[in-house]
PDB file of C-alpha atoms in Angstrom:
ATOM      1  CA  MET L   1     -23.085  72.895   2.294  1.00 88.00           C
ATOM      2  CA  LEU L   2     -23.114  69.113   2.553  1.00 95.00           C
ATOM      3  CA  ILE L   3     -21.991  67.159  -0.331  1.00 97.00           C
ATOM      4  CA  GLN L   4     -24.736  64.760  -1.581  1.00 98.00           C
ATOM      5  CA  ARG L   5     -22.665  61.612  -0.630  1.00 98.00           C
ATOM      6  CA  MET L   6     -22.229  63.040   2.744  1.00 98.00           C
ATOM      7  CA  GLN L   7     -25.875  63.966   3.056  1.00 98.00           C
ATOM      8  CA  ASP L   8     -26.809  60.547   1.905  1.00 98.00           C
ATOM      9  CA  ALA L   9     -24.389  58.341   4.576  1.00 98.00           C
ATOM     10  CA  LEU L  10     -25.565  60.547   7.174  1.00 98.00           C
ATOM     11  CA  ASN L  11     -29.333  60.026   6.354  1.00 98.00           C
ATOM     12  CA  ALA L  12     -28.440  56.437   6.574  1.00 98.00           C
ATOM     13  CA  GLN L  13     -27.387  56.750  10.130  1.00 98.00           C
ATOM     14  CA  VAL L  14     -30.435  58.444  10.923  1.00 98.00           C
ATOM     15  CA  LEU L  15     -32.375  55.334   9.831  1.00 97.00           C
ATOM     16  CA  MET L  16     -29.858  53.054  12.066  1.00 97.00           C
ATOM     17  CA  GLU L  17     -30.520  55.272  15.093  1.00 97.00           C
ATOM     18  CA  ALA L  18     -34.511  55.184  14.264  1.00 97.00           C
ATOM     19  CA  GLN L  19     -34.009  51.502  14.242  1.00 96.00           C
ATOM     20  CA  SER L  20     -32.081  51.433  16.953  1.00 96.00           C
ATOM     21  CA  SER L  21     -34.406  53.307  19.222  1.00 97.00           C
ATOM     22  CA  GLN L  22     -37.327  51.112  18.046  1.00 97.00           C
ATOM     23  CA  ALA L  23     -35.135  47.773  18.814  1.00 97.00           C
ATOM     24  CA  TYR L  24     -34.690  48.735  22.442  1.00 97.00           C
ATOM     25  CA  LEU L  25     -38.321  50.170  22.733  1.00 98.00           C
ATOM     26  CA  ALA L  26     -39.482  46.624  21.520  1.00 97.00           C
ATOM     27  CA  MET L  27     -36.517  45.063  23.966  1.00 98.00           C
ATOM     28  CA  GLY L  28     -38.111  47.554  27.097  1.00 98.00           C
ATOM     29  CA  SER L  29     -41.786  45.851  26.296  1.00 98.00           C
ATOM     30  CA  TRP L  30     -40.663  42.345  26.472  1.00 98.00           C
ATOM     31  CA  ALA L  31     -38.782  43.118  29.323  1.00 97.00           C
ATOM     32  CA  GLU L  32     -41.868  44.922  30.938  1.00 97.00           C
ATOM     33  CA  ILE L  33     -43.954  41.615  30.691  1.00 97.00           C
ATOM     34  CA  GLN L  34     -41.379  39.288  32.435  1.00 95.00           C
ATOM     35  CA  PRO L  35     -41.380  39.100  36.154  1.00 93.00           C
ATOM     36  CA  GLY L  36     -39.121  41.266  38.097  1.00 92.00           C
ATOM     37  CA  LEU L  37     -37.349  43.010  35.675  1.00 95.00           C
ATOM     38  CA  LYS L  38     -38.065  46.613  36.365  1.00 96.00           C
ATOM     39  CA  GLY L  39     -35.022  47.958  36.181  1.00 96.00           C
ATOM     40  CA  VAL L  40     -34.089  46.324  32.922  1.00 97.00           C
ATOM     41  CA  THR L  41     -37.398  47.765  31.873  1.00 97.00           C
ATOM     42  CA  GLN L  42     -36.267  51.137  32.341  1.00 96.00           C
ATOM     43  CA  PHE L  43     -32.776  50.468  31.105  1.00 97.00           C
ATOM     44  CA  PHE L  44     -34.147  49.801  27.745  1.00 97.00           C
ATOM     45  CA  PHE L  45     -36.639  52.309  27.448  1.00 97.00           C
ATOM     46  CA  ARG L  46     -34.077  54.848  28.553  1.00 95.00           C
ATOM     47  CA  HIS L  47     -32.014  53.653  25.749  1.00 95.00           C
ATOM     48  CA  SER L  48     -34.795  53.808  23.256  1.00 97.00           C
ATOM     49  CA  GLU L  49     -35.373  57.288  24.151  1.00 97.00           C
ATOM     50  CA  GLU L  50     -31.220  58.243  23.740  1.00 96.00           C
ATOM     51  CA  GLU L  51     -31.142  56.644  20.492  1.00 97.00           C
ATOM     52  CA  ARG L  52     -33.886  59.017  19.168  1.00 97.00           C
ATOM     53  CA  MET L  53     -31.986  61.550  20.386  1.00 98.00           C
ATOM     54  CA  HIS L  54     -28.926  60.560  18.558  1.00 97.00           C
ATOM     55  CA  MET L  55     -31.327  60.611  15.632  1.00 98.00           C
ATOM     56  CA  LEU L  56     -32.625  63.913  16.269  1.00 98.00           C
ATOM     57  CA  LYS L  57     -29.151  65.285  16.721  1.00 98.00           C
ATOM     58  CA  LEU L  58     -28.213  63.900  13.233  1.00 98.00           C
ATOM     59  CA  ILE L  59     -31.251  65.383  11.560  1.00 98.00           C
ATOM     60  CA  HIS L  60     -31.034  68.813  12.893  1.00 98.00           C
ATOM     61  CA  TYR L  61     -27.070  68.679  11.571  1.00 98.00           C
ATOM     62  CA  ILE L  62     -27.978  67.664   8.302  1.00 98.00           C
ATOM     63  CA  ASN L  63     -30.733  70.343   8.048  1.00 98.00           C
ATOM     64  CA  GLU L  64     -28.458  72.784   9.295  1.00 98.00           C
ATOM     65  CA  ARG L  65     -25.838  72.141   6.789  1.00 97.00           C
ATOM     66  CA  GLY L  66     -28.217  72.919   4.080  1.00 97.00           C
ATOM     67  CA  GLY L  67     -29.221  69.293   3.200  1.00 97.00           C
ATOM     68  CA  PHE L  68     -32.505  67.490   3.862  1.00 98.00           C
ATOM     69  CA  ALA L  69     -32.834  64.949   6.589  1.00 98.00           C
ATOM     70  CA  VAL L  70     -35.030  62.217   5.615  1.00 96.00           C
ATOM     71  CA  VAL L  71     -37.421  60.450   8.247  1.00 94.00           C
ATOM     72  CA  PRO L  72     -37.094  56.924   7.266  1.00 93.00           C
ATOM     73  CA  ALA L  73     -39.685  53.990   7.309  1.00 93.00           C
ATOM     74  CA  LEU L  74     -38.615  51.412   9.987  1.00 95.00           C
ATOM     75  CA  GLU L  75     -38.470  47.759   9.612  1.00 94.00           C
ATOM     76  CA  LYS L  76     -40.615  45.957  12.611  1.00 95.00           C
ATOM     77  CA  PRO L  77     -37.742  44.997  15.408  1.00 94.00           C
ATOM     78  CA  VAL L  78     -37.506  41.972  16.850  1.00 93.00           C
ATOM     79  CA  LEU L  79     -40.310  41.505  19.480  1.00 95.00           C
ATOM     80  CA  THR L  80     -39.434  38.600  21.666  1.00 95.00           C
ATOM     81  CA  PHE L  81     -36.505  37.012  23.166  1.00 95.00           C
ATOM     82  CA  VAL L  82     -35.783  33.715  24.702  1.00 95.00           C
ATOM     83  CA  SER L  83     -33.652  34.972  27.712  1.00 93.00           C
ATOM     84  CA  LEU L  84     -32.555  38.167  29.007  1.00 95.00           C
ATOM     85  CA  LYS L  85     -29.147  37.084  28.121  1.00 95.00           C
ATOM     86  CA  SER L  86     -30.267  36.740  24.244  1.00 95.00           C
ATOM     87  CA  ALA L  87     -31.568  40.440  24.287  1.00 96.00           C
ATOM     88  CA  PHE L  88     -28.363  41.683  26.071  1.00 97.00           C
ATOM     89  CA  ASP L  89     -26.245  39.628  23.216  1.00 96.00           C
ATOM     90  CA  GLN L  90     -28.193  41.338  20.699  1.00 95.00           C
ATOM     91  CA  LEU L  91     -28.243  44.611  22.275  1.00 96.00           C
ATOM     92  CA  TYR L  92     -24.091  44.445  22.260  1.00 97.00           C
ATOM     93  CA  LYS L  93     -24.007  43.158  18.605  1.00 96.00           C
ATOM     94  CA  HIS L  94     -26.335  45.880  17.378  1.00 96.00           C
ATOM     95  CA  GLU L  95     -23.788  48.683  19.089  1.00 96.00           C
ATOM     96  CA  VAL L  96     -20.886  47.101  17.332  1.00 97.00           C
ATOM     97  CA  LYS L  97     -22.908  47.413  14.185  1.00 97.00           C
ATOM     98  CA  VAL L  98     -23.795  51.013  15.060  1.00 97.00           C
ATOM     99  CA  SER L  99     -19.944  51.679  15.795  1.00 97.00           C
ATOM    100  CA  GLU L 100     -19.031  50.445  12.615  1.00 98.00           C
ATOM    101  CA  SER L 101     -21.637  52.750  11.020  1.00 98.00           C
ATOM    102  CA  ILE L 102     -20.126  55.517  12.622  1.00 98.00           C
ATOM    103  CA  ASN L 103     -16.705  54.812  11.905  1.00 98.00           C
ATOM    104  CA  ASN L 104     -17.640  54.609   8.106  1.00 98.00           C
ATOM    105  CA  LEU L 105     -18.841  57.671   8.215  1.00 98.00           C
ATOM    106  CA  VAL L 106     -16.087  59.309   9.625  1.00 98.00           C
ATOM    107  CA  GLU L 107     -13.877  58.007   7.067  1.00 98.00           C
ATOM    108  CA  ILE L 108     -16.483  59.324   4.193  1.00 98.00           C
ATOM    109  CA  ALA L 109     -16.335  62.797   5.953  1.00 98.00           C
ATOM    110  CA  ARG L 110     -12.306  62.667   5.686  1.00 98.00           C
ATOM    111  CA  GLU L 111     -12.122  61.441   2.250  1.00 98.00           C
ATOM    112  CA  LEU L 112     -14.340  64.609   1.249  1.00 98.00           C
ATOM    113  CA  LYS L 113     -12.601  66.727   3.700  1.00 98.00           C
ATOM    114  CA  ASP L 114     -15.685  67.659   5.458  1.00 98.00           C
ATOM    115  CA  TYR L 115     -14.089  68.845   8.592  1.00 98.00           C
ATOM    116  CA  ALA L 116     -17.045  69.886  10.085  1.00 97.00           C
ATOM    117  CA  THR L 117     -18.859  66.760   9.778  1.00 98.00           C
ATOM    118  CA  ASP L 118     -15.570  65.047  10.949  1.00 98.00           C
ATOM    119  CA  HIS L 119     -15.743  67.198  14.053  1.00 98.00           C
ATOM    120  CA  PHE L 120     -19.483  66.782  14.585  1.00 98.00           C
ATOM    121  CA  LEU L 121     -19.239  62.718  14.181  1.00 98.00           C
ATOM    122  CA  GLN L 122     -16.617  62.873  17.037  1.00 98.00           C
ATOM    123  CA  TRP L 123     -19.407  62.964  19.683  1.00 98.00           C
ATOM    124  CA  TYR L 124     -20.904  59.810  18.168  1.00 98.00           C
ATOM    125  CA  VAL L 125     -17.542  58.177  18.085  1.00 98.00           C
ATOM    126  CA  LEU L 126     -17.143  58.547  22.060  1.00 97.00           C
ATOM    127  CA  GLU L 127     -20.933  57.832  22.558  1.00 96.00           C
ATOM    128  CA  GLN L 128     -20.512  54.469  20.923  1.00 96.00           C
ATOM    129  CA  MET L 129     -17.335  53.689  22.949  1.00 96.00           C
ATOM    130  CA  GLU L 130     -19.350  54.124  26.057  1.00 95.00           C
ATOM    131  CA  GLU L 131     -22.196  52.126  24.533  1.00 95.00           C
ATOM    132  CA  GLU L 132     -20.147  49.256  23.458  1.00 96.00           C
ATOM    133  CA  LYS L 133     -18.502  49.201  27.134  1.00 96.00           C
ATOM    134  CA  LEU L 134     -21.715  48.979  28.770  1.00 95.00           C
ATOM    135  CA  ALA L 135     -23.323  46.536  26.450  1.00 96.00           C
ATOM    136  CA  ARG L 136     -19.931  44.127  27.415  1.00 96.00           C
ATOM    137  CA  ASP L 137     -20.143  44.563  31.100  1.00 95.00           C
ATOM    138  CA  CYS L 138     -24.030  43.773  31.115  1.00 95.00           C
ATOM    139  CA  ASN L 139     -23.196  40.492  29.051  1.00 96.00           C
ATOM    140  CA  ASP L 140     -20.281  40.095  31.287  1.00 96.00           C
ATOM    141  CA  LYS L 141     -22.553  40.131  34.518  1.00 94.00           C
ATOM    142  CA  LEU L 142     -25.187  38.127  32.816  1.00 95.00           C
ATOM    143  CA  GLU L 143     -22.594  35.868  32.160  1.00 95.00           C
ATOM    144  CA  LEU L 144     -21.355  35.534  35.430  1.00 94.00           C
ATOM    145  CA  ILE L 145     -24.804  35.249  36.751  1.00 93.00           C
ATOM    146  CA  GLY L 146     -25.867  32.410  34.557  1.00 90.00           C
ATOM    147  CA  ASP L 147     -29.352  31.140  35.614  1.00 85.00           C
ATOM    148  CA  ASP L 148     -28.670  32.095  39.540  1.00 88.00           C
ATOM    149  CA  LYS L 149     -32.138  33.925  40.087  1.00 89.00           C
ATOM    150  CA  SER L 150     -30.513  35.739  43.223  1.00 90.00           C
ATOM    151  CA  GLY L 151     -27.956  37.410  40.808  1.00 91.00           C
ATOM    152  CA  LEU L 152     -30.279  38.161  38.229  1.00 92.00           C
ATOM    153  CA  TYR L 153     -32.644  40.154  40.947  1.00 92.00           C
ATOM    154  CA  LEU L 154     -29.226  42.118  41.886  1.00 92.00           C
ATOM    155  CA  PHE L 155     -28.645  42.548  37.967  1.00 93.00           C
ATOM    156  CA  ASP L 156     -31.807  44.081  37.817  1.00 94.00           C
ATOM    157  CA  ARG L 157     -31.725  46.219  40.795  1.00 91.00           C
ATOM    158  CA  ASP L 158     -28.052  47.605  39.721  1.00 91.00           C
ATOM    159  CA  ILE L 159     -28.281  47.849  35.959  1.00 92.00           C
ATOM    160  CA  MET L 160     -29.468  51.529  36.223  1.00 79.00           C
ATOM    161  CA  THR L 161     -26.257  52.164  38.272  1.00 83.00           C
ATOM    162  CA  LEU L 162     -24.394  50.550  35.502  1.00 77.00           C
ATOM    163  CA  ASP L 163     -25.654  52.671  32.831  1.00 63.00           C
ATOM    164  CA  GLN L 164     -24.162  55.804  34.491  1.00 58.00           C
ATOM    165  CA  SER L 165     -20.439  54.729  34.800  1.00 45.00           C
TER     166      SER L 165
END
C-alpha cells in the first residue's frame, strides 16, 4: 500500500510526464511546419509518445499499489520557437528538471522506506540519464552546426540514429 505522501509525489510526476508529452507534441507540430525537418519532426513526436508511456507506467504502478492515480489537467505548452536550437535548449532544460523530480521521488521513497517504489523508480533514473545525454548530444551538434544549412540537413537526417545510441 502506498503512503499518501508517496502517492501524492508520484501523481505530481504523472503530471510532469504528461506535460513533457504535451511539450514534445507541440515541438513536433512546430517542426512539422518548418521546411526540411522531417527527421526532427519524427524525433519530437516519438518522444511525445515515449513520455506518455512513462506517464502510463506511473499510473499503473500507483493503482497497482493500492493508490489512486489522478489524470491531471495540463497547461498549454510553448507552441513556437525562434529556432531549432532554442527548441532543443528547452528540451534539455526540461529533461534536467524531470531528472531532478525523479531524484526527489527516490529520496522520498528511501525516507519512507518504500523499497518497492525505490526499485520501481530506478528504471526512471536510468531513463533520465539517457534522455539528458541525448538532449546534450543534440545541443552539442546544433552548436557545432551553427547556421550552416548543410549541417542542419545532416542533423535532420541523422537525428533518428542519434536517438538509438
